[in-house]
Coordinates of C-alpha atoms and ligand atoms in Angstrom, one line a residue:
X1 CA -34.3 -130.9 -155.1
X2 CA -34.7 -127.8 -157.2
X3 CA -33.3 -124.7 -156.9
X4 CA -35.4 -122.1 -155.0
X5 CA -35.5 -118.7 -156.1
X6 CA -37.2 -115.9 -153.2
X7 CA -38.9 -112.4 -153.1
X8 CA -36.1 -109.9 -151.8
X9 CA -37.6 -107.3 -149.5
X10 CA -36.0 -105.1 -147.0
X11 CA -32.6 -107.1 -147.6
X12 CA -34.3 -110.3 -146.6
X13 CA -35.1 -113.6 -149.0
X14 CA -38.2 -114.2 -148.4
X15 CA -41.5 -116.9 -149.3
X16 CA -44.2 -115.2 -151.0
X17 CA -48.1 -116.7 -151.0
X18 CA -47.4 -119.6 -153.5
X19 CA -44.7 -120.8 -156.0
X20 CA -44.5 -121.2 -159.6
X21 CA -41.8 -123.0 -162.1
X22 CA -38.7 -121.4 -163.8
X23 CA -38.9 -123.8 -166.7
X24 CA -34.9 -123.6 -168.5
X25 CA -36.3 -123.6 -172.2
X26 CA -33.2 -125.5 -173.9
X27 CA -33.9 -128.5 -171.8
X28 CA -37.6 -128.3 -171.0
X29 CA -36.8 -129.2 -167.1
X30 CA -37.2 -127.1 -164.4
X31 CA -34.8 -125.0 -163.7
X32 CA -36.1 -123.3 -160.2
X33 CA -39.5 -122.8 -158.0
X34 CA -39.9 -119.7 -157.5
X35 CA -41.5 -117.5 -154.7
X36 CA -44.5 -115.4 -156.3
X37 CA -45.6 -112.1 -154.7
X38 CA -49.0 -110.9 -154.2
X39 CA -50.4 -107.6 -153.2
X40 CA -49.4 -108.5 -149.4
X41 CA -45.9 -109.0 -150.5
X42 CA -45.7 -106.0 -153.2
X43 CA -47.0 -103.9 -150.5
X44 CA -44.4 -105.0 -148.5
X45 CA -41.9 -104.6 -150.7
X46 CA -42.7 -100.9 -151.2
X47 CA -43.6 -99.8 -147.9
X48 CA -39.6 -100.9 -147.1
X49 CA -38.7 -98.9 -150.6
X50 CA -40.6 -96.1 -148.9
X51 CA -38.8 -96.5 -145.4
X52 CA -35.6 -96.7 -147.6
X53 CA -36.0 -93.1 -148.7
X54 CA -35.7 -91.7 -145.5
X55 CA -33.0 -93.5 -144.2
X56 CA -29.0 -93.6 -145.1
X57 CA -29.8 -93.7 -148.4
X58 CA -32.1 -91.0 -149.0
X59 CA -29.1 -89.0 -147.1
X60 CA -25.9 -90.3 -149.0
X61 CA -24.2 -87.7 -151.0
X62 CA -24.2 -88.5 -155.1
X63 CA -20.5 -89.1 -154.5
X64 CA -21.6 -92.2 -152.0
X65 CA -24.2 -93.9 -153.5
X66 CA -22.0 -93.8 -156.6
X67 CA -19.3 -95.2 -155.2
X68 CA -21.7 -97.6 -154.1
X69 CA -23.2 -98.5 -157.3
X70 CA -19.6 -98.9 -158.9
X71 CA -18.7 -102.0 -156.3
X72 CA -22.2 -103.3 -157.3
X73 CA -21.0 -103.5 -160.6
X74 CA -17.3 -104.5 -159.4
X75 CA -19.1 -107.3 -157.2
X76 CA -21.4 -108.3 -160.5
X77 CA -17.9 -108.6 -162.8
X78 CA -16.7 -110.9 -159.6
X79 CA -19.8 -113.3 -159.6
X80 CA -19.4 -113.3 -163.6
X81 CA -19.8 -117.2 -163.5
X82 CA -23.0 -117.3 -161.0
X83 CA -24.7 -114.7 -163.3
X84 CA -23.9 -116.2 -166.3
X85 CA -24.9 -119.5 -165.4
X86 CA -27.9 -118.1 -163.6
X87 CA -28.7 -116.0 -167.3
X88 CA -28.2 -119.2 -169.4
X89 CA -30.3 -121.3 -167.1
X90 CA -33.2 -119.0 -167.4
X91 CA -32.9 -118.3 -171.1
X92 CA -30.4 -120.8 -173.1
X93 CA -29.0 -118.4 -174.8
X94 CA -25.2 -118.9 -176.1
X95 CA -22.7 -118.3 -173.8
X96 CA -21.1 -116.4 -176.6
X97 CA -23.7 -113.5 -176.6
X98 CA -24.5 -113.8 -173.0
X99 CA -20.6 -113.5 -171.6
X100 CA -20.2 -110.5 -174.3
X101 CA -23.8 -108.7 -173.8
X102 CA -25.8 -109.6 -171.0
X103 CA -23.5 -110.0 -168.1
X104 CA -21.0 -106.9 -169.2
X105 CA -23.6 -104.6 -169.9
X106 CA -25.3 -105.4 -166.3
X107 CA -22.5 -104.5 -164.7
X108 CA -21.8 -101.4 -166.5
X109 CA -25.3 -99.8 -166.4
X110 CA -24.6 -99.6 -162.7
X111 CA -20.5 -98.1 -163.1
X112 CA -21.9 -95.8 -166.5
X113 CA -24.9 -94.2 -165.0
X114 CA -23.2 -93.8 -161.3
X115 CA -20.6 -91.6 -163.0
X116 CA -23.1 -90.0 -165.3
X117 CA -25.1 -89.0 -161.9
X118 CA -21.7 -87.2 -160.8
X119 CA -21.4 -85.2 -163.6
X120 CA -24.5 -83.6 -165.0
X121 CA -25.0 -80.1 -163.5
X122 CA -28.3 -78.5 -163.4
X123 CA -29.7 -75.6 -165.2
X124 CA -29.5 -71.6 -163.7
X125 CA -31.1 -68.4 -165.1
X126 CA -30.1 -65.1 -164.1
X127 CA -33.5 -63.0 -164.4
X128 CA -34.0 -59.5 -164.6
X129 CA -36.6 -57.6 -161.8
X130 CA -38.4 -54.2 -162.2
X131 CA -36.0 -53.0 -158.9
X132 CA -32.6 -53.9 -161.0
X133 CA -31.7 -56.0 -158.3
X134 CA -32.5 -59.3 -160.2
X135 CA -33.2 -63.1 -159.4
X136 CA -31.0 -66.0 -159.8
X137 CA -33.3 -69.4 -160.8
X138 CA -31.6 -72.5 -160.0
X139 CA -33.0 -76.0 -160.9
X140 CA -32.7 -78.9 -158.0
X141 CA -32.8 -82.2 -158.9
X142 CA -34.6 -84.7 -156.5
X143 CA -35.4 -88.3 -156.6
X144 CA -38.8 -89.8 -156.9
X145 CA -39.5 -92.1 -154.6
X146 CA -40.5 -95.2 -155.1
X147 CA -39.7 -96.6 -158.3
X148 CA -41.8 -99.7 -159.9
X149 CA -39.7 -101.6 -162.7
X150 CA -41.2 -104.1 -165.1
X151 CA -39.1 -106.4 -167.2
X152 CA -39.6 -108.7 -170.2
X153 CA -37.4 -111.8 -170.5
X154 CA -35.1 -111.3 -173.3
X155 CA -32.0 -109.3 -172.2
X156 CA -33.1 -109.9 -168.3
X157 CA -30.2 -108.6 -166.3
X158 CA -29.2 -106.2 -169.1
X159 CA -32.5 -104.7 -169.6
X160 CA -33.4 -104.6 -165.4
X161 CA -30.0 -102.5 -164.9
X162 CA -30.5 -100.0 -167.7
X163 CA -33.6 -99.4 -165.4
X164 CA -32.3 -99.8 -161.9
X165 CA -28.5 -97.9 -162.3
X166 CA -29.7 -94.4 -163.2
X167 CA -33.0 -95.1 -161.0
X168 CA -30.4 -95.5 -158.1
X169 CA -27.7 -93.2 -159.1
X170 CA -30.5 -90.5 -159.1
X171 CA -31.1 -91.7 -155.5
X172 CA -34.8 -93.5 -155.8
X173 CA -35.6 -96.9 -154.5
X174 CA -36.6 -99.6 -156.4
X175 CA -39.4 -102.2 -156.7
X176 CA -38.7 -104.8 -159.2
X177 CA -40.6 -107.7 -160.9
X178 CA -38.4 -109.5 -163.6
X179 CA -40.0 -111.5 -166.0
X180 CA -42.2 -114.7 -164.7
X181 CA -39.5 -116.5 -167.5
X182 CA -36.4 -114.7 -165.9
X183 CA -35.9 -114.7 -162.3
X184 CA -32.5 -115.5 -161.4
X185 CA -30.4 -112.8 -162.2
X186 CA -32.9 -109.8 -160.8
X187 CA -32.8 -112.2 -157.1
X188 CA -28.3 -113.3 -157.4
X189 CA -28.5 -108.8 -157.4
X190 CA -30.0 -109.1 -154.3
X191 CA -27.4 -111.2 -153.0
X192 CA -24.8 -108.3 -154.2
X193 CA -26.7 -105.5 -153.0
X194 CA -26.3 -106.9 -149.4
X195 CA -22.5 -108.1 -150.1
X196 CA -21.3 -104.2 -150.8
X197 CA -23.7 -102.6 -148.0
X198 CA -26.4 -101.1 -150.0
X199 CA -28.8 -100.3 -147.6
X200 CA -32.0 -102.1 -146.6
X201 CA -35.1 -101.5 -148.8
X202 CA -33.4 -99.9 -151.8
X203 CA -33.4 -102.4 -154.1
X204 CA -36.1 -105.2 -153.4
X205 CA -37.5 -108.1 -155.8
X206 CA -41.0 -109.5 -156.3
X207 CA -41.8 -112.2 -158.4
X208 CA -45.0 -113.2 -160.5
X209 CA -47.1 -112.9 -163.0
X210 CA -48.9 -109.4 -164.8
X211 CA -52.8 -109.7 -164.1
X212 CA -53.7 -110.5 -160.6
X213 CA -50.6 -111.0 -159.5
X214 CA -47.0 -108.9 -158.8
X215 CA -47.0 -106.8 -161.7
X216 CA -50.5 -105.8 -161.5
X217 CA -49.5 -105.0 -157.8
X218 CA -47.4 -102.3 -158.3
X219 CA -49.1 -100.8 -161.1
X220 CA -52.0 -100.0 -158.8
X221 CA -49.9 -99.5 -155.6
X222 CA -50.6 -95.5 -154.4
X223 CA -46.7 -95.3 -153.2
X224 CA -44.9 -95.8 -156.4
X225 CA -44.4 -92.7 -157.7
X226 CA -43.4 -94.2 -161.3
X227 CA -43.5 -97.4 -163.5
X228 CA -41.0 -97.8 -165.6
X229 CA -41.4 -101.0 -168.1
X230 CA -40.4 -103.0 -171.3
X231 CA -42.2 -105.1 -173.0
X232 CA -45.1 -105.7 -175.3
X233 CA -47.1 -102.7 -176.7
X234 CA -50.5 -104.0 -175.6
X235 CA -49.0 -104.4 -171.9
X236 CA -48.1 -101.0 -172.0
X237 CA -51.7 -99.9 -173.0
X238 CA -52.8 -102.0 -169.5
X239 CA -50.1 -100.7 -167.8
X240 CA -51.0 -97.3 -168.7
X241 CA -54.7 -98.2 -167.8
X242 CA -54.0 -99.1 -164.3
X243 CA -51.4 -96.4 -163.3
X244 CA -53.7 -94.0 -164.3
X245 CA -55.3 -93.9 -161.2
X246 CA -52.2 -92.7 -159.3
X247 CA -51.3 -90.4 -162.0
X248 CA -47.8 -92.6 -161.7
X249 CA -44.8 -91.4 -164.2
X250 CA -44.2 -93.6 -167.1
X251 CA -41.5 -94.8 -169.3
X252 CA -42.4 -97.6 -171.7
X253 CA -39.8 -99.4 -174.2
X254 CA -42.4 -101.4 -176.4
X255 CA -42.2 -103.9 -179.1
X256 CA -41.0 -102.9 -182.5
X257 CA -41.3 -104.2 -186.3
X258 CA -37.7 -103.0 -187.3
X259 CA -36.7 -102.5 -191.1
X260 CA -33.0 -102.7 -192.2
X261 CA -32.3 -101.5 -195.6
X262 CA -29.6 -102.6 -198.0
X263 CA -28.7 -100.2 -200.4
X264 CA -27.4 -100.4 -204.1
X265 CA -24.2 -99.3 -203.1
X266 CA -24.1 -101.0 -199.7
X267 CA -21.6 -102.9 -198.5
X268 CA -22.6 -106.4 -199.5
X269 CA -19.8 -108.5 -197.3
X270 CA -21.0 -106.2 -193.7
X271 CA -24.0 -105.9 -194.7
X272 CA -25.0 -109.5 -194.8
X273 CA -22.8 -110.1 -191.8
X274 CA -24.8 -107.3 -190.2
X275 CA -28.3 -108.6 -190.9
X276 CA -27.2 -111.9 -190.2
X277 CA -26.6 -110.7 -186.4
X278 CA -29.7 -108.1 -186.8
X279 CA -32.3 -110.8 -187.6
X280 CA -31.3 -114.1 -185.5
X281 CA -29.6 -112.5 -182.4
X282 CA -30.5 -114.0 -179.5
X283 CA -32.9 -116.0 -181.4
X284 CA -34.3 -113.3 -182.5
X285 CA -35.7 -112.3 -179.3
X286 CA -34.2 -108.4 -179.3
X287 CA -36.7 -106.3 -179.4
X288 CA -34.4 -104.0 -181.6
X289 CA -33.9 -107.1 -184.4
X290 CA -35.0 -106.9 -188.0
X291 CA -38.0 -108.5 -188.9
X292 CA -38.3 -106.6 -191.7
X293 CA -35.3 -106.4 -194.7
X294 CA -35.4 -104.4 -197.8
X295 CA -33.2 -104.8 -200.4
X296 CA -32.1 -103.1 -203.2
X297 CA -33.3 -105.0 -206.4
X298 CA -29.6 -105.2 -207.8
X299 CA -28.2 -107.2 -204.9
X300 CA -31.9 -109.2 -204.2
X301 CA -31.2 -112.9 -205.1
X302 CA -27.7 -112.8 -203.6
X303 CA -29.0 -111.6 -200.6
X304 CA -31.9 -113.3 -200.2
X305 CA -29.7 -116.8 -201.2
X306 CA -26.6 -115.8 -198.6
X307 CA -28.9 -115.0 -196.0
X308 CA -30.3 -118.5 -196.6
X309 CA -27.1 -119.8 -196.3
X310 CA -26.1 -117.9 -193.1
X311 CA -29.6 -119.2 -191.3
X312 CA -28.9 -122.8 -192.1
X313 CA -25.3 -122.6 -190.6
X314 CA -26.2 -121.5 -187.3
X315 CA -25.4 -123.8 -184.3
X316 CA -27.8 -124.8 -182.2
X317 CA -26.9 -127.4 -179.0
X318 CA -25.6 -126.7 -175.4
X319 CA -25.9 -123.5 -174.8
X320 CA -22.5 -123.9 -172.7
X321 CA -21.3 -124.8 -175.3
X322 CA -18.7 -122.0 -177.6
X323 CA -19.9 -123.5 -180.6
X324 CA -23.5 -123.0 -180.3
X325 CA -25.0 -120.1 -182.2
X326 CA -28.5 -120.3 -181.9
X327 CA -30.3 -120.8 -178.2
X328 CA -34.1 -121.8 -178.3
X329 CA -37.3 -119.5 -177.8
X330 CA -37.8 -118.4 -174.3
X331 CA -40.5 -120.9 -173.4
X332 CA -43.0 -123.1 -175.2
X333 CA -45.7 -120.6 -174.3
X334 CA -43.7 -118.6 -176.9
X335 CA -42.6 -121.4 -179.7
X336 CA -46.2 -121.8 -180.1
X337 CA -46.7 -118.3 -180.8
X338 CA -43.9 -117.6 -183.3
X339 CA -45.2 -121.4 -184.9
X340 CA -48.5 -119.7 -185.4
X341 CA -46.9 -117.0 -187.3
X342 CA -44.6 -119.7 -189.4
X343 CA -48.2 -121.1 -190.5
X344 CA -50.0 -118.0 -191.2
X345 CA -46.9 -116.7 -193.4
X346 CA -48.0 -119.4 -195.9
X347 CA -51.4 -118.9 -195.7
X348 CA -50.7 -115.3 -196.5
X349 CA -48.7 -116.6 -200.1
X350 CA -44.8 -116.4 -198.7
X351 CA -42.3 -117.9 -200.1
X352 CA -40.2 -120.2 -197.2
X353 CA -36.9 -119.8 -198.0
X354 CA -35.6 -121.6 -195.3
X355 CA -37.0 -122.6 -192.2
X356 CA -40.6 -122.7 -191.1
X357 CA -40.4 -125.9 -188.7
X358 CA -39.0 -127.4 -185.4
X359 CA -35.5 -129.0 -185.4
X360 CA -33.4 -131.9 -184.6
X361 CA -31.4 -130.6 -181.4
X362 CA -30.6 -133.9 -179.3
X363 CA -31.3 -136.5 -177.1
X364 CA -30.9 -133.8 -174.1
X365 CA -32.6 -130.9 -175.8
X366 CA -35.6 -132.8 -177.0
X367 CA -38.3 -130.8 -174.7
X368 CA -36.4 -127.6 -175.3
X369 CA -38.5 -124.9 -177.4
X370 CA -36.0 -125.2 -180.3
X371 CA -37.0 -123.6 -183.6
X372 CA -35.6 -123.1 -186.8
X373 CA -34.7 -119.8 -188.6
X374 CA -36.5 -118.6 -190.9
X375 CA -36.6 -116.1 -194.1
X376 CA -40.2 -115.4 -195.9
X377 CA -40.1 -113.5 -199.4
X378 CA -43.1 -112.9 -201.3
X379 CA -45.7 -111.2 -199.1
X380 CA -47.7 -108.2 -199.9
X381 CA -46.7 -105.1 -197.5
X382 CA -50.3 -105.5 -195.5
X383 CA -49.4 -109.0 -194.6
X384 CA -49.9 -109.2 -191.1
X385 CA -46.3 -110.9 -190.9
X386 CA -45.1 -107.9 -191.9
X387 CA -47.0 -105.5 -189.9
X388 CA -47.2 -107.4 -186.5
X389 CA -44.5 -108.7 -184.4
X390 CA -43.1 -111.9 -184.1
X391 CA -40.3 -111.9 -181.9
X392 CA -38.7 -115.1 -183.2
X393 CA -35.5 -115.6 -185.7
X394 CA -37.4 -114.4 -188.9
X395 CA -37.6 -112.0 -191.2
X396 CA -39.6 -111.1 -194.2
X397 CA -37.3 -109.8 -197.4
X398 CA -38.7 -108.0 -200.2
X399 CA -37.1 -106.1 -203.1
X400 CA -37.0 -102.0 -203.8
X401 CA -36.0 -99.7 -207.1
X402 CA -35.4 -96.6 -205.3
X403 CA -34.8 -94.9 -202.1
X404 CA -37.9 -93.2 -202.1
X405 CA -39.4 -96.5 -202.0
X406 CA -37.4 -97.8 -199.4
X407 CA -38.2 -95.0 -196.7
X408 CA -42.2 -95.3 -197.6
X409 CA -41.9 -99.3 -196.8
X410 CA -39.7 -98.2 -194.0
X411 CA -42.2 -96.4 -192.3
X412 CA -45.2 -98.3 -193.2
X413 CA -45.5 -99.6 -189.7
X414 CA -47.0 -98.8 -186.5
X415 CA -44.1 -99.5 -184.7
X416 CA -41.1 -97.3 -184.5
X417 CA -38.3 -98.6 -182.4
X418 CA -34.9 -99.1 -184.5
X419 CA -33.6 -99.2 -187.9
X420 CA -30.3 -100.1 -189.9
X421 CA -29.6 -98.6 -193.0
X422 CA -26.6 -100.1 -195.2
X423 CA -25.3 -97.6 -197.6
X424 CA -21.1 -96.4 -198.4
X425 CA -23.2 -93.2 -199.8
X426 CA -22.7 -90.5 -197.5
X427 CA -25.6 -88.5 -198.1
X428 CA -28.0 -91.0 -198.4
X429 CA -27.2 -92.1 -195.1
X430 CA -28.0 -88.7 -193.7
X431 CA -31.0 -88.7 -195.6
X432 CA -32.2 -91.7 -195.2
X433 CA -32.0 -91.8 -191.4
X434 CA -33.5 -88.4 -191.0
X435 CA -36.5 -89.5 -193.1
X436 CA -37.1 -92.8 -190.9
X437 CA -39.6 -92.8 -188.0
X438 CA -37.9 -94.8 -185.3
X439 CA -36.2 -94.0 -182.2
X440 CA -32.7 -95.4 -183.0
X441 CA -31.4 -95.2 -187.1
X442 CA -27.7 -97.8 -187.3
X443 CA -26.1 -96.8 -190.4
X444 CA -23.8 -99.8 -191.5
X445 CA -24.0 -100.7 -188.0
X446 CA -26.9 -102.8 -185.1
X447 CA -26.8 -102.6 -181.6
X448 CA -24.2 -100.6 -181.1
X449 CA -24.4 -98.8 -178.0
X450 CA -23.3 -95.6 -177.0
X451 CA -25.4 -95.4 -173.2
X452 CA -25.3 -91.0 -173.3
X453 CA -27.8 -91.5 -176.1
X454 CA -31.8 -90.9 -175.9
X455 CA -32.9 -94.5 -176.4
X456 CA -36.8 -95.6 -176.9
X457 CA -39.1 -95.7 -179.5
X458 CA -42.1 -93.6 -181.3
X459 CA -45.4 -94.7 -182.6
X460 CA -46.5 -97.9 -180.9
X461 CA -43.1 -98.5 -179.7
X462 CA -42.4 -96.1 -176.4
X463 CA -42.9 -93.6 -174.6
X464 CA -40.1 -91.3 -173.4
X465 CA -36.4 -91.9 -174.0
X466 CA -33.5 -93.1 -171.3
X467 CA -30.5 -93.6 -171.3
X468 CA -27.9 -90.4 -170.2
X469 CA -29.2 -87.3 -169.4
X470 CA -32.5 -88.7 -170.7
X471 CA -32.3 -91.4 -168.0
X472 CA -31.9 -89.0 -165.1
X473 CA -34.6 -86.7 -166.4
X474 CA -37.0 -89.6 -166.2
X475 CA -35.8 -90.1 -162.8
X476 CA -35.4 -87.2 -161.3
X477 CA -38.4 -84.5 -160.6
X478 CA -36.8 -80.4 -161.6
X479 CA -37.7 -78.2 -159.2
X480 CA -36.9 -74.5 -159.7
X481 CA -35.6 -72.4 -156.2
X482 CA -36.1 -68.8 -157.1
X483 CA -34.2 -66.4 -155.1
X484 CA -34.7 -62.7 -155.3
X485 CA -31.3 -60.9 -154.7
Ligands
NAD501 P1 -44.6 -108.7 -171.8 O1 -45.3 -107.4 -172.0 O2 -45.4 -109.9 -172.0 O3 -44.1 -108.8 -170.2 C1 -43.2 -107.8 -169.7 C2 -43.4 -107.8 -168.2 O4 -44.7 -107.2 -167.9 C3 -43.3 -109.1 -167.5 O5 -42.6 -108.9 -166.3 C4 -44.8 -109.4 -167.2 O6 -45.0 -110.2 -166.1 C5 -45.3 -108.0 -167.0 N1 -46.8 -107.8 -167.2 C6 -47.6 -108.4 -168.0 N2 -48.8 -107.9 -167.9 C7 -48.8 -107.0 -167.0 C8 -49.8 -106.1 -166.4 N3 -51.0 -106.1 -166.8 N4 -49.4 -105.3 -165.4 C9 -48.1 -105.3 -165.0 N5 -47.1 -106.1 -165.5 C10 -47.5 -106.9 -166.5 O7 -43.3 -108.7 -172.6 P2 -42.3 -109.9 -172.8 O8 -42.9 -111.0 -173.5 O9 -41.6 -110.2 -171.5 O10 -41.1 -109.3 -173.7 C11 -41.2 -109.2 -175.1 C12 -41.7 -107.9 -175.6 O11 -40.9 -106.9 -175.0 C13 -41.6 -107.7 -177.1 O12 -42.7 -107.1 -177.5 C14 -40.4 -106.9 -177.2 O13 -40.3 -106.1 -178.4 C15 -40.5 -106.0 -176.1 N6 -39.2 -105.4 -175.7 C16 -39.0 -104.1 -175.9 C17 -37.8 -103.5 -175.6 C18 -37.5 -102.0 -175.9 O14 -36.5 -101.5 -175.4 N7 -38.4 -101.3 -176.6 C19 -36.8 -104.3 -175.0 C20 -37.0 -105.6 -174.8 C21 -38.3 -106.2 -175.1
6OD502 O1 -29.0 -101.5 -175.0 C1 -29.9 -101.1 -174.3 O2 -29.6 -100.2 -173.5 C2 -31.2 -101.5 -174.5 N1 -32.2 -100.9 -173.8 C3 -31.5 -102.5 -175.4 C4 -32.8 -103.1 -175.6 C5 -32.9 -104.2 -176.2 C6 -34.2 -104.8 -176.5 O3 -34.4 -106.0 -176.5

């Protein structure tokens, strides 16, 4: 019998009004039914959020719920195997990346943004009053309630956390719907939430779809206070639409078209091992990958031919398995997508330098939404596979003469999320990154993360930053106590 996969509400698994099917996309079989939520059960869901607020939790001390948080991550680190499975099963992605990113990084968004919590003070101002006698402004800090959570699929427990930690740490409650593609790791939390005593209605879980179902749900729900979510750009546009009404806070991390630019006096060794992991991470499914690579005319053909090479060596097979490099596409839904883009690349006049089809993966792997990676050269900078986003392991590559050039095609987007920048030159790093409209610039570096940094994107790619300080301002609403002396 398959695995069954609930809505977690008030600390209680629960049936919601129908089920759907967790497909795992390396296989093609099913990997869980799971429980979907409607307006009932989102209502549910937050009225027990709400309740939540006013109960041990909304009077814990920062120093308690972070010493809270911390055993959620301790308890996370303890369950590595369950959540990795649980991760793989949902995504087949390699165990490689998903023991060294996904799992570790859940864990520590909850340990890194407890502690951050802890330490941040808040702003004063000594003010001056026509008797001498002055005022002293101080600036409180105070949750904001109920706090709705939307997640994509690619990074599920990873990119839920870097939500949920500092949403907690800063002492709101949480109503979350993971991806329709992802649901395991977002319900296993629930499980841990209840194993270290975090109380009832905190942290609850509804499943579904967007449109008519769970996500729509809490969009439109008058007691969430805020929505934060990741994931395309246009759902971010019908996000914003429907929370409108409530005049709800928003933070949006949106999709991106993200250059990386290999200069003349680059390194060629890192940067090729670089762009490597920038373009076919994760299958390309990071929304921070490079779709879009400029290189320096000098190093062009080498590149473009080692890149090659690099693409056709990856490993695809059990994604158990240490060996395997390469996991599939997150669902069908989505091979057919990125396939569509593999044919209108040629229509458009690219060159495929490798790639462009479906591979041999195995007897076992044989319904799996495999695909091959894939490098395009040739197409004019209006190409719509060079403007729009893919989301697969592809990228376009096209030669520059100058760095001048190289920031204009840069920026010749309307996306604006991340960039890498490959350079041993000093000042051209500096003024390279400056120049580039994106929210993140790696210089000889990609996905590196330091979590006190302002992370989002500009253009069509965010709104608002998180991540440190940045993080708890989202979540958090100032108020200023003004006290006449
Ligand atoms: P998506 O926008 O299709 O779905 C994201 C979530 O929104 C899902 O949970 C989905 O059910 C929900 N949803 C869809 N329509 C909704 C609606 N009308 N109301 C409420 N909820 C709704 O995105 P995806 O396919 O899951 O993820 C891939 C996309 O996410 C890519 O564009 C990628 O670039 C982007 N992404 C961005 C970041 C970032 O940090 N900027 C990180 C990861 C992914
Ligand atoms: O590392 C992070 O904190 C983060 N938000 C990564 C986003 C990756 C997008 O797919």
């Amino acid at each position: 019998m398959a695995n069954t996969l609930k809505l977690f509400i008030d600390g209680e698994f629960t049936e919601g009004r129908s089920w759907f099917d967790d497909i795992n996309p390396a296989t093609g079989k099913l990997a869980a039914r799971v429980a979907e939520a409607g307006a009932d059960e989102v209502d549910r869901a937050v009225q027990a959020a709400k309740r939540a607020l006013d109960g041990p939790w909304g009077k814990m001390s920062i120093n308690e719920r972070g010493a809270l948080l911390a055993k959620v991550a301790d308890r996370i680190m303890e369950r590595f195997d369950e959540f990795l499975a649980a991760e793989i099963n949902d995504t087949g992605k390699p165990v490689s990346w998903a023991s060294r990113i996904d799992i570790p990084r859940g864990a520590a968004n909850f340990r890194i943004f407890a502690n951050q919590a802890r330490s941040f003070g808040s702003d004063a101002y000594m003010q001056s009053t026509p008797d001498g006698l002055g005022a002293v402004n101080y600036v409180q800090r105070r949750p904001l309630g109920v706090v709705g959570v939307i997640c994509p699929w690619n990074l599920p427990l990873l990119l839920m956390t870097w939500k949920v930690g500092p949403a907690l740490a800063a002492g709101n409650t949480v109503v979350v719907k993971p991806s329709e593609e992802t649901p395991a790791t977002a319900t296993l939390l629930g499980e841990v939430m209840n194993e270290v005593g975090i109380p009832k209605g905190v942290y609850n879980v509804v499943h579904g779809f967007g449109p008519g179902s769970a996500g729509e749900a809490i969009t439109q729900h008058p007691d969430v206070s805020a929505i934060t979510f990741t994931g395309e750009s246009a759902t971010g546009e019908a996000i914003m639409r429907t929370a409108a009404s409530g005049l709800k806070k928003l933070s949006f991390e949106l999709g991106g078209k993200n250059p990386a630019i290999i200069f003349e006096d680059a390194d060629f060794e890192a940067a090729l091992a670089g762009t490597m992991r920038s373009v076919f991470a994760n299958c390309g499914q990071v929304c921070l990958c490079s779709e879009r690579v400029y290189v320096h005319r000098s190093h062009y053909d080498r590149f473009v031919e080692e890149l090659a090479k690099g693409a056709q060596g990856l490993v695809r097979g059990n994604p158990f398995a240490d060996t395997t490099t390469m996991g599939p596409l997150i669902s069908e839904e989505h091979r057919k997508k990125v396939l569509s883009y593999y044919e209108l690349a040629k229509q458009e006049g690219a060159e495929v330098v490798t790639g462009g089809g479906v591979p041999e993966v195995g007897a076992e792997f044989n319904e799996g939404s495999w695909i091959e990676p894939t490098i395009w050269t040739g197409l004019s900078h209006d190409a719509r596979c060079i403007q729009e986003e893919v989301f697969g392991p592809v990228c376009h590559i096209m030669p520059f003469d100058d760095e001048e050039e190289a920031v204009h095609l840069a920026n010749d987007t309307k996306y604006g999320l991340a960039s890498a920048v490959w350079t041993t030159n000093l000042s051209q790093a500096h003024r390279v990154a400056q120049q580039i409209d994106s929210g993140i610039v790696w210089v000889n570096s990609w996905f590196l993360r330091d979590l006190r940094t302002p992370f989002g994107g500009v253009k069509a790619s965010g709104i608002g930053r998180e991540g440190g300080i940045y993080s708890l301002n989202f979540y958090t609403e100032l108020k200023n106590i003004c006290v006449k002396l």
